Amino acid sequence: MTPSKITMSNGQLNVPDCPVIPFIEGDGIGPDVWSASKMVLDAAIEKTYGGKKKIEWKEILAGEKAFNKTGEWLPAETMNIAREYLVSIKGPLTTPVGGGIRSLNVAMRQELDLYVCLRPVKWYKGVPSPVLHPENVNFVIFRENTEDIYAGIEFEAGSENAKKLLHFLTDELGAGKKIRFPETSAFGIKPVSKEGSVRLIRAAIEYALAQKAPSVTLVHKGNIMKYTEGAFKIWGYELAEREFGDQVYTWGQWENAKKTQGEDAANAKLKNAEAQGKLIIKDVIADNFLQQILLSPKDYSVIATLNLNGDYISDAAAAAVGGIGISPGANINYNTGHAVFEATHGTAPRFANTNTMNPSSLLLSGVMMLEYLGWHEAAQNIEEALAVTIKRKRVTIDFYNLMHDATLLKTSEFALEIIKNLKG
Ligand code: NAD
């Protein structure tokens, strides 16, 4: 097998049997969780495909390792390789403090225009959870990844730019009176575009249709931020009706039916659409949604939301199924094919090189990557082996502390245990 690049043509990913995939091992606990994850990924591919498929890993540098070797936190070469090879995977990276460097993760997302942050939230039997029925928590979150308050347009209180902006808001836009303490205010700008919202919501709807999911929920704070978050909802409903027609039924349509035909008729239409297996597009206010994750998780399936909401929601939902130690993530541009799969936790520097932390977040990100490549059988093999390992209570310290009669394993031992449970 000759290693070669993954390419994209006519909207389709072309994956050779031996793709070259760049990896960033990450800082802090990154090397421990990466080596464990890589070991399981390689073994699963080997066992599942009997040697007919293989990943050729290619290391690229970012974070402290890059800084120590090259003097740069995110070398241009790293970005060039990630761009060229389309699909990559990374461990957690330190966010440099001071020195004007923003988060390396945010920088990578912006530079590759990875507009979807994809966070599946699913419970594995036996994982300690603070909720009564974690088996009801099964979401896939599509978080917009390039806009919103994360665009990084902020002006420090008292700075020249803050003063200029205050003048502009006061003199040109007549909005000065809305600012409670103008002289000591810092400012942040929240850009939310129709294009950015629509491409994110389209990806969520396409995913939901492909997976035969019952609904897509648009989560927003449109009650307060009408022209940003409120527009996100409106653009979402318009898009669903315009591009997906008969395959979907929206709460926007339900509202219209209620106005013109009365509530009973509207409810009957909604029921009918559900019975026909149509994808229901609905919306919920973000604060209510954070309640619903705990009170009524069964009502939700695929979630589409803005950047900041998505950040909060992803971790809150992850907590219900065992926390960030087991929650995977990916950043994807479905148009160009670029994707970076990543652990959702940080570098936990206190535990660096202890070989004690849970590698499941990065490993399951690798599983998402295998799904993205179309290597579903290997992905399923790992998921099942991980589930068996957890059910047998052979786990790392985070789960061990919360389980009765569990066996404590090191990071690498946990990986070997999963490998033992692989089929093939
Ligand atoms: P963290 O996620 O690194 O650690 C918080 C706590 O979570 C740890 O003390 C540990 O108890 C637990 N934890 C984290 N990962 C675990 C694992 N795999 N298994 C078991 N327990 C685990 O968050 P932090 O301390 O706020 O951040 C440390 C550094 O990581 C900072 O520099 C931060 O900027 C960075 N960070 C990076 C990413 C990323 O690269 N995606 C994400 C978050 C934070």
Coordinates of C-alpha atoms and ligand atoms in Angstrom, one line a residue:
M1 CA 0.0 0.0 0.0
T2 CA 1.4 3.4 -1.0
P3 CA 0.6 6.2 1.4
S4 CA -1.3 9.0 -0.4
K5 CA -3.3 12.1 0.3
I6 CA -7.0 12.3 0.9
T7 CA -8.6 14.6 -1.7
M8 CA -11.9 16.2 -2.4
S9 CA -13.7 16.3 -5.7
N10 CA -17.3 17.1 -6.7
G11 CA -18.2 17.5 -3.0
Q12 CA -16.9 13.9 -2.2
L13 CA -14.0 12.9 -0.1
N14 CA -11.7 10.4 -1.9
V15 CA -10.0 8.3 0.7
P16 CA -7.2 5.9 -0.3
D17 CA -6.6 2.6 1.5
C18 CA -3.5 4.2 3.1
P19 CA -4.2 7.8 3.7
V20 CA -1.6 10.1 5.2
I21 CA -3.1 11.8 8.2
P22 CA -1.3 14.6 10.1
F23 CA -1.5 14.5 13.9
I24 CA -0.6 17.0 16.7
E25 CA 0.0 15.0 19.9
G26 CA -0.7 18.0 22.0
D27 CA 0.6 19.4 25.3
G28 CA 0.3 18.3 28.9
I29 CA -1.5 15.0 28.9
G30 CA -1.6 15.1 25.1
P31 CA 1.3 12.7 24.5
D32 CA -0.2 10.1 26.9
V33 CA -3.8 10.2 25.5
W34 CA -2.5 10.4 21.9
S35 CA -0.2 7.4 22.1
A36 CA -3.1 5.4 23.7
S37 CA -5.6 6.5 21.1
K38 CA -3.2 5.9 18.2
M39 CA -2.5 2.4 19.5
V40 CA -6.3 1.6 19.5
L41 CA -7.0 3.2 16.1
D42 CA -4.2 1.3 14.4
A43 CA -5.2 -2.0 16.0
A44 CA -8.9 -1.6 15.1
I45 CA -8.1 -0.8 11.5
E46 CA -5.7 -3.8 11.3
K47 CA -8.2 -6.2 12.9
T48 CA -11.2 -4.9 11.0
Y49 CA -9.7 -4.8 7.5
G50 CA -7.2 -7.6 7.9
G51 CA -4.3 -5.3 6.8
K52 CA -6.1 -4.0 3.7
K53 CA -6.3 -0.5 5.1
K54 CA -3.9 1.5 7.3
I55 CA -3.3 5.1 8.3
E56 CA 0.1 6.6 7.6
W57 CA 0.5 9.1 10.5
K58 CA 2.5 12.3 9.9
E59 CA 3.4 14.4 12.9
I60 CA 2.9 18.2 12.7
L61 CA 3.9 20.6 15.5
A62 CA 1.7 23.0 17.4
G63 CA 1.7 24.4 21.0
E64 CA 4.6 24.0 23.5
K65 CA 6.3 21.3 21.4
A66 CA 6.3 23.6 18.4
F67 CA 7.4 26.6 20.5
N68 CA 10.3 24.8 22.0
K69 CA 11.5 23.4 18.6
T70 CA 10.7 26.4 16.3
G71 CA 10.0 29.4 18.4
E72 CA 6.5 29.6 17.1
W73 CA 3.3 28.3 18.7
L74 CA 1.5 27.5 15.4
P75 CA 4.1 27.3 12.6
A76 CA 3.0 28.2 9.1
E77 CA 4.2 24.8 8.0
T78 CA 1.7 23.1 10.3
M79 CA -1.2 25.0 8.8
N80 CA 0.1 24.3 5.3
I81 CA 0.2 20.6 5.9
A82 CA -3.2 20.5 7.6
R83 CA -4.6 22.4 4.6
E84 CA -2.9 20.1 2.1
Y85 CA -3.9 16.8 3.7
L86 CA -7.5 17.9 4.5
V87 CA -8.1 15.6 7.5
S88 CA -6.1 15.8 10.8
I89 CA -6.3 15.0 14.5
K90 CA -5.0 16.7 17.5
G91 CA -4.6 16.4 21.3
P92 CA -5.2 19.4 23.6
L93 CA -3.0 22.5 23.2
T94 CA -1.9 25.0 25.8
T95 CA -3.4 28.4 25.3
P96 CA -0.4 30.8 25.6
V97 CA -0.9 33.4 28.2
G98 CA -0.2 37.0 27.1
G99 CA 2.0 37.9 24.2
G100 CA -1.0 38.6 21.9
I101 CA -1.5 35.0 20.9
R102 CA -5.1 34.0 20.8
S103 CA -6.2 30.4 21.3
L104 CA -4.4 28.0 18.9
N105 CA -7.6 26.1 18.5
V106 CA -9.6 29.1 17.5
A107 CA -6.7 30.1 15.2
M108 CA -6.8 26.8 13.4
R109 CA -10.6 26.9 13.1
Q110 CA -10.5 30.4 11.6
E111 CA -7.7 29.7 9.2
L112 CA -9.2 26.5 7.8
D113 CA -12.7 28.0 7.9
L114 CA -13.9 25.0 9.9
Y115 CA -17.4 26.3 10.3
V116 CA -18.9 23.3 12.1
C117 CA -17.9 22.3 15.5
L118 CA -19.4 18.8 15.8
R119 CA -19.9 17.4 19.3
P120 CA -21.8 14.1 19.6
V121 CA -23.0 13.5 23.2
K122 CA -23.8 9.9 23.9
W123 CA -23.8 7.8 27.0
Y124 CA -21.9 4.5 27.2
K125 CA -23.5 2.0 29.6
G126 CA -21.7 2.1 33.0
V127 CA -20.2 5.5 32.6
P128 CA -20.8 7.4 35.9
S129 CA -23.3 10.2 35.3
P130 CA -24.9 12.8 37.5
V131 CA -28.3 12.4 35.8
L132 CA -30.9 9.7 36.5
H133 CA -31.4 8.6 32.9
P134 CA -28.2 9.2 31.0
E135 CA -29.4 6.7 28.4
N136 CA -31.9 9.4 27.2
V137 CA -29.1 11.8 26.4
N138 CA -28.2 11.3 22.8
F139 CA -27.5 14.5 20.9
V140 CA -25.3 15.7 18.1
I141 CA -24.5 19.3 18.4
F142 CA -23.6 21.5 15.4
R143 CA -22.0 24.6 16.8
E144 CA -21.2 27.5 14.5
N145 CA -17.5 27.9 14.7
T146 CA -16.3 31.0 12.9
E147 CA -18.6 33.9 14.0
D148 CA -20.4 35.4 16.9
I149 CA -18.5 36.9 19.9
Y150 CA -15.6 34.5 19.1
A151 CA -14.6 36.6 16.0
G152 CA -12.3 38.3 18.5
I153 CA -13.5 41.9 17.9
E154 CA -13.1 43.3 21.4
F155 CA -11.9 46.7 22.6
E156 CA -10.4 47.2 26.1
A157 CA -12.1 49.6 28.5
G158 CA -10.5 53.0 28.3
S159 CA -8.6 52.3 25.1
E160 CA -8.5 54.7 22.1
N161 CA -10.5 52.3 20.0
A162 CA -13.1 51.8 22.8
K163 CA -13.5 55.6 22.9
K164 CA -13.8 55.8 19.0
L165 CA -16.4 53.1 19.0
L166 CA -18.3 54.9 21.8
H167 CA -18.3 58.1 19.8
F168 CA -19.5 56.2 16.7
L169 CA -22.3 54.5 18.7
T170 CA -23.4 57.8 20.2
D171 CA -23.0 60.2 17.3
E172 CA -23.7 58.1 14.3
L173 CA -26.0 55.4 15.6
G174 CA -27.8 57.1 18.5
A175 CA -27.2 54.1 20.7
G176 CA -25.0 55.8 23.3
K177 CA -27.8 56.0 25.8
K178 CA -28.1 52.3 26.0
I179 CA -24.6 52.0 27.5
R180 CA -24.9 52.2 31.2
F181 CA -21.4 53.2 32.1
P182 CA -19.9 54.6 28.8
E183 CA -16.6 55.8 30.1
T184 CA -15.5 52.5 31.6
S185 CA -17.1 50.1 29.2
A186 CA -15.2 47.5 27.2
F187 CA -16.9 46.5 23.9
G188 CA -17.3 43.2 22.1
I189 CA -18.8 42.8 18.6
K190 CA -21.0 39.9 17.7
P191 CA -21.1 39.3 14.0
V192 CA -23.7 36.7 12.9
S193 CA -24.3 36.4 9.2
K194 CA -26.9 34.8 7.0
E195 CA -24.3 32.9 5.1
G196 CA -22.6 31.7 8.2
S197 CA -25.8 30.6 9.9
V198 CA -27.2 29.0 6.8
R199 CA -24.2 26.8 6.0
L200 CA -24.1 25.6 9.6
I201 CA -27.9 24.8 9.7
R202 CA -27.7 23.2 6.3
A203 CA -25.0 20.8 7.5
A204 CA -27.1 19.9 10.6
I205 CA -30.2 19.2 8.4
E206 CA -28.3 17.1 5.9
Y207 CA -26.7 15.1 8.8
A208 CA -30.2 14.6 10.4
L209 CA -31.7 13.5 7.1
A210 CA -28.8 11.1 6.4
Q211 CA -29.1 9.6 10.0
K212 CA -32.9 9.6 9.9
A213 CA -33.0 11.7 13.1
P214 CA -36.4 12.9 14.2
S215 CA -35.6 16.6 14.6
V216 CA -33.2 19.5 14.3
T217 CA -33.5 22.0 17.1
L218 CA -32.3 25.6 16.5
V219 CA -31.0 26.9 19.9
H220 CA -30.8 30.6 20.2
K221 CA -31.3 33.7 22.4
G222 CA -33.5 35.5 19.8
N223 CA -35.8 36.8 22.5
I224 CA -33.0 39.2 23.6
M225 CA -30.7 39.4 20.6
K226 CA -33.3 39.7 17.8
Y227 CA -31.1 40.6 14.8
T228 CA -28.3 38.1 15.5
E229 CA -29.7 35.1 17.4
G230 CA -33.3 35.8 16.3
A231 CA -32.2 36.0 12.7
F232 CA -30.4 32.7 13.1
K233 CA -33.7 31.1 13.8
I234 CA -35.6 32.8 11.0
W235 CA -32.8 32.0 8.5
G236 CA -32.9 28.4 9.7
Y237 CA -36.6 28.0 9.1
E238 CA -36.4 29.8 5.7
L239 CA -33.5 27.5 4.6
A240 CA -35.3 24.3 5.7
E241 CA -38.5 25.2 3.8
R242 CA -36.6 26.5 0.7
E243 CA -34.0 23.8 0.3
F244 CA -35.5 20.7 1.9
G245 CA -39.2 21.1 1.1
D246 CA -41.2 18.0 1.7
Q247 CA -38.6 16.3 3.7
V248 CA -39.1 18.6 6.6
Y249 CA -41.8 20.3 8.6
T250 CA -40.9 23.4 10.6
W251 CA -42.4 25.0 13.6
G252 CA -42.5 28.1 11.4
Q253 CA -45.0 26.3 9.2
W254 CA -46.9 25.2 12.4
E255 CA -47.1 28.9 13.5
N256 CA -48.5 29.9 10.1
A257 CA -51.0 27.0 10.1
K258 CA -52.1 28.1 13.6
K259 CA -52.7 31.6 12.4
T260 CA -54.6 30.7 9.3
Q261 CA -56.4 27.5 10.3
G262 CA -56.4 27.4 14.1
E263 CA -54.4 25.5 16.7
D264 CA -56.1 22.1 16.3
A265 CA -55.5 22.0 12.6
A266 CA -51.9 23.1 13.1
N267 CA -51.3 20.3 15.7
A268 CA -52.9 17.8 13.4
K269 CA -50.5 18.8 10.6
L270 CA -47.5 18.5 12.9
K271 CA -48.6 15.0 14.0
N272 CA -49.2 14.0 10.4
A273 CA -45.7 15.2 9.5
E274 CA -44.2 13.2 12.4
A275 CA -46.1 10.1 11.3
Q276 CA -44.8 10.5 7.8
G277 CA -41.3 10.5 9.2
K278 CA -40.6 14.1 8.2
L279 CA -37.7 15.8 9.9
I280 CA -39.1 18.3 12.4
I281 CA -37.3 21.6 12.5
K282 CA -38.0 23.4 15.8
D283 CA -36.3 26.0 18.0
V284 CA -35.8 26.6 21.7
I285 CA -34.3 29.5 23.7
A286 CA -30.8 28.7 24.9
D287 CA -31.4 29.1 28.7
N288 CA -34.5 26.8 28.5
F289 CA -32.5 24.3 26.4
L290 CA -29.9 24.0 29.2
Q291 CA -32.8 23.0 31.5
Q292 CA -34.2 20.6 29.0
I293 CA -30.9 18.8 28.7
L294 CA -31.6 17.6 32.3
L295 CA -35.4 17.5 32.3
S296 CA -36.4 16.2 29.0
P297 CA -33.3 15.1 26.9
K298 CA -35.4 12.6 24.9
D299 CA -37.0 15.5 23.0
Y300 CA -33.8 16.5 21.3
S301 CA -31.6 14.9 18.7
V302 CA -29.6 17.1 16.3
I303 CA -28.9 20.6 17.6
A304 CA -27.8 23.6 15.6
T305 CA -26.6 26.7 17.4
L306 CA -24.4 29.7 17.5
N307 CA -20.8 29.8 18.7
L308 CA -21.1 30.9 22.3
N309 CA -24.3 29.0 23.0
G310 CA -22.7 25.9 21.5
D311 CA -19.7 26.2 23.8
Y312 CA -21.8 26.2 26.9
I313 CA -24.2 23.6 25.7
S314 CA -21.5 21.1 24.5
D315 CA -19.9 21.0 27.9
A316 CA -23.2 21.0 29.9
A317 CA -24.5 18.1 27.7
A318 CA -21.1 16.3 28.0
A319 CA -21.4 16.4 31.8
A320 CA -24.6 14.4 31.6
V321 CA -22.8 11.5 29.9
G322 CA -19.5 11.4 31.8
G323 CA -17.8 14.7 31.2
I324 CA -15.1 16.0 28.9
G325 CA -12.8 13.0 29.6
I326 CA -15.0 11.0 27.2
S327 CA -16.6 13.6 24.9
P328 CA -15.2 13.8 21.4
G329 CA -15.2 16.7 18.9
A330 CA -14.5 17.7 15.4
N331 CA -14.2 20.9 13.4
I332 CA -15.3 20.5 9.8
N333 CA -15.8 22.5 6.6
Y334 CA -18.1 20.2 4.6
N335 CA -17.5 22.2 1.4
T336 CA -13.7 22.0 1.3
G337 CA -13.5 18.7 3.2
H338 CA -11.1 20.1 5.8
A339 CA -11.5 18.6 9.2
V340 CA -9.6 18.6 12.5
F341 CA -10.7 16.0 15.0
E342 CA -9.8 16.8 18.6
A343 CA -10.1 16.0 22.3
T344 CA -12.5 18.3 23.9
H345 CA -10.6 18.6 27.2
G346 CA -7.6 20.7 27.9
T347 CA -4.0 19.8 28.7
A348 CA -4.6 19.1 32.4
P349 CA -1.0 20.1 33.0
R350 CA -0.9 18.7 36.6
F351 CA -1.3 15.3 35.2
A352 CA 1.2 15.5 32.3
N353 CA 3.3 12.3 31.8
T354 CA 1.5 10.5 34.6
N355 CA -0.1 8.0 32.2
T356 CA -3.3 8.2 34.3
M357 CA -5.8 10.2 32.3
N358 CA -8.7 9.0 30.2
P359 CA -7.9 8.8 26.5
S360 CA -11.6 8.3 25.4
S361 CA -12.2 11.8 24.3
L362 CA -9.3 11.7 21.8
L363 CA -10.0 8.1 20.9
L364 CA -13.7 8.8 20.1
S365 CA -12.6 11.8 18.1
G366 CA -10.6 9.3 16.1
V367 CA -13.7 7.2 15.8
M368 CA -15.5 10.3 14.4
M369 CA -12.6 10.6 12.0
L370 CA -13.0 7.0 10.8
E371 CA -16.7 7.7 10.3
Y372 CA -15.8 10.8 8.3
L373 CA -13.5 8.7 6.1
G374 CA -16.3 6.2 5.6
W375 CA -14.4 3.5 7.6
H376 CA -17.6 2.7 9.6
E377 CA -16.7 -0.9 10.4
A378 CA -13.5 0.1 12.2
A379 CA -15.3 2.9 14.0
Q380 CA -18.0 0.6 15.3
N381 CA -15.5 -2.0 16.3
I382 CA -13.8 0.6 18.6
E383 CA -17.0 1.9 20.0
E384 CA -18.2 -1.6 21.0
A385 CA -14.8 -2.5 22.5
L386 CA -14.8 0.7 24.5
A387 CA -18.3 0.0 25.7
V388 CA -17.4 -3.5 26.8
T389 CA -14.3 -2.2 28.6
I390 CA -16.3 0.4 30.6
K391 CA -19.1 -2.1 31.3
R392 CA -16.4 -4.4 32.8
K393 CA -15.4 -1.5 35.0
R394 CA -11.8 -1.6 33.8
V395 CA -11.2 2.1 33.7
T396 CA -8.9 5.1 34.3
I397 CA -8.9 7.2 37.5
D398 CA -11.7 9.6 36.6
F399 CA -14.3 6.8 36.2
Y400 CA -12.7 4.6 38.9
N401 CA -13.3 7.3 41.5
L402 CA -17.0 7.3 40.7
M403 CA -17.6 3.5 40.3
H404 CA -18.0 0.7 42.8
D405 CA -15.7 -2.3 42.5
A406 CA -13.9 -1.0 39.5
T407 CA -10.3 -1.9 38.4
L408 CA -8.0 1.1 38.1
L409 CA -6.0 1.1 34.8
K410 CA -3.3 3.4 33.5
T411 CA -4.0 5.2 30.2
S412 CA -1.9 2.7 28.2
E413 CA -3.4 -0.3 30.1
F414 CA -6.9 1.0 29.3
A415 CA -5.9 1.2 25.6
L416 CA -4.6 -2.4 25.7
E417 CA -7.8 -3.5 27.3
I418 CA -9.9 -1.9 24.5
I419 CA -7.6 -3.6 22.0
K420 CA -8.3 -7.0 23.7
N421 CA -12.0 -6.4 23.3
L422 CA -11.8 -5.5 19.5
K423 CA -13.4 -8.0 17.2
G424 CA -11.6 -9.6 14.3
Ligands
NAD1 P1 -8.5 20.8 31.4 O1 -9.6 20.2 30.6 O2 -7.1 20.7 30.9 O3 -8.6 20.2 32.9 C1 -9.6 20.4 33.8 C2 -9.7 19.1 34.7 O4 -10.5 18.1 33.9 C3 -8.4 18.4 35.0 O5 -7.8 18.9 36.1 C4 -8.8 17.0 35.1 O6 -9.3 16.8 36.5 C5 -10.0 16.8 34.2 N1 -9.6 16.2 32.9 C6 -9.2 16.8 31.8 N2 -9.0 16.0 30.8 C7 -9.1 14.7 31.4 C8 -9.0 13.4 30.9 N3 -8.6 13.1 29.6 N4 -9.2 12.4 31.7 C9 -9.6 12.6 33.0 N5 -9.8 13.8 33.5 C10 -9.5 14.9 32.7 O7 -8.9 22.4 31.6 P2 -8.1 23.6 32.1 O8 -7.3 23.2 33.4 O9 -9.1 24.7 32.3 O10 -7.1 24.0 31.0 C11 -5.7 23.7 31.0 C12 -5.1 24.1 29.6 O11 -5.7 23.5 28.5 C13 -5.2 25.6 29.4 O12 -4.0 26.1 28.8 C14 -6.4 25.7 28.4 O13 -6.3 26.9 27.6 C15 -6.1 24.5 27.6 N6 -7.3 24.0 26.9 C16 -7.2 23.5 25.6 C17 -8.2 22.9 25.0 C18 -8.0 22.3 23.6 O14 -6.9 22.2 23.2 N7 -9.0 21.9 22.9 C19 -9.5 22.9 25.6 C20 -9.7 23.4 26.9 C21 -8.6 24.0 27.5

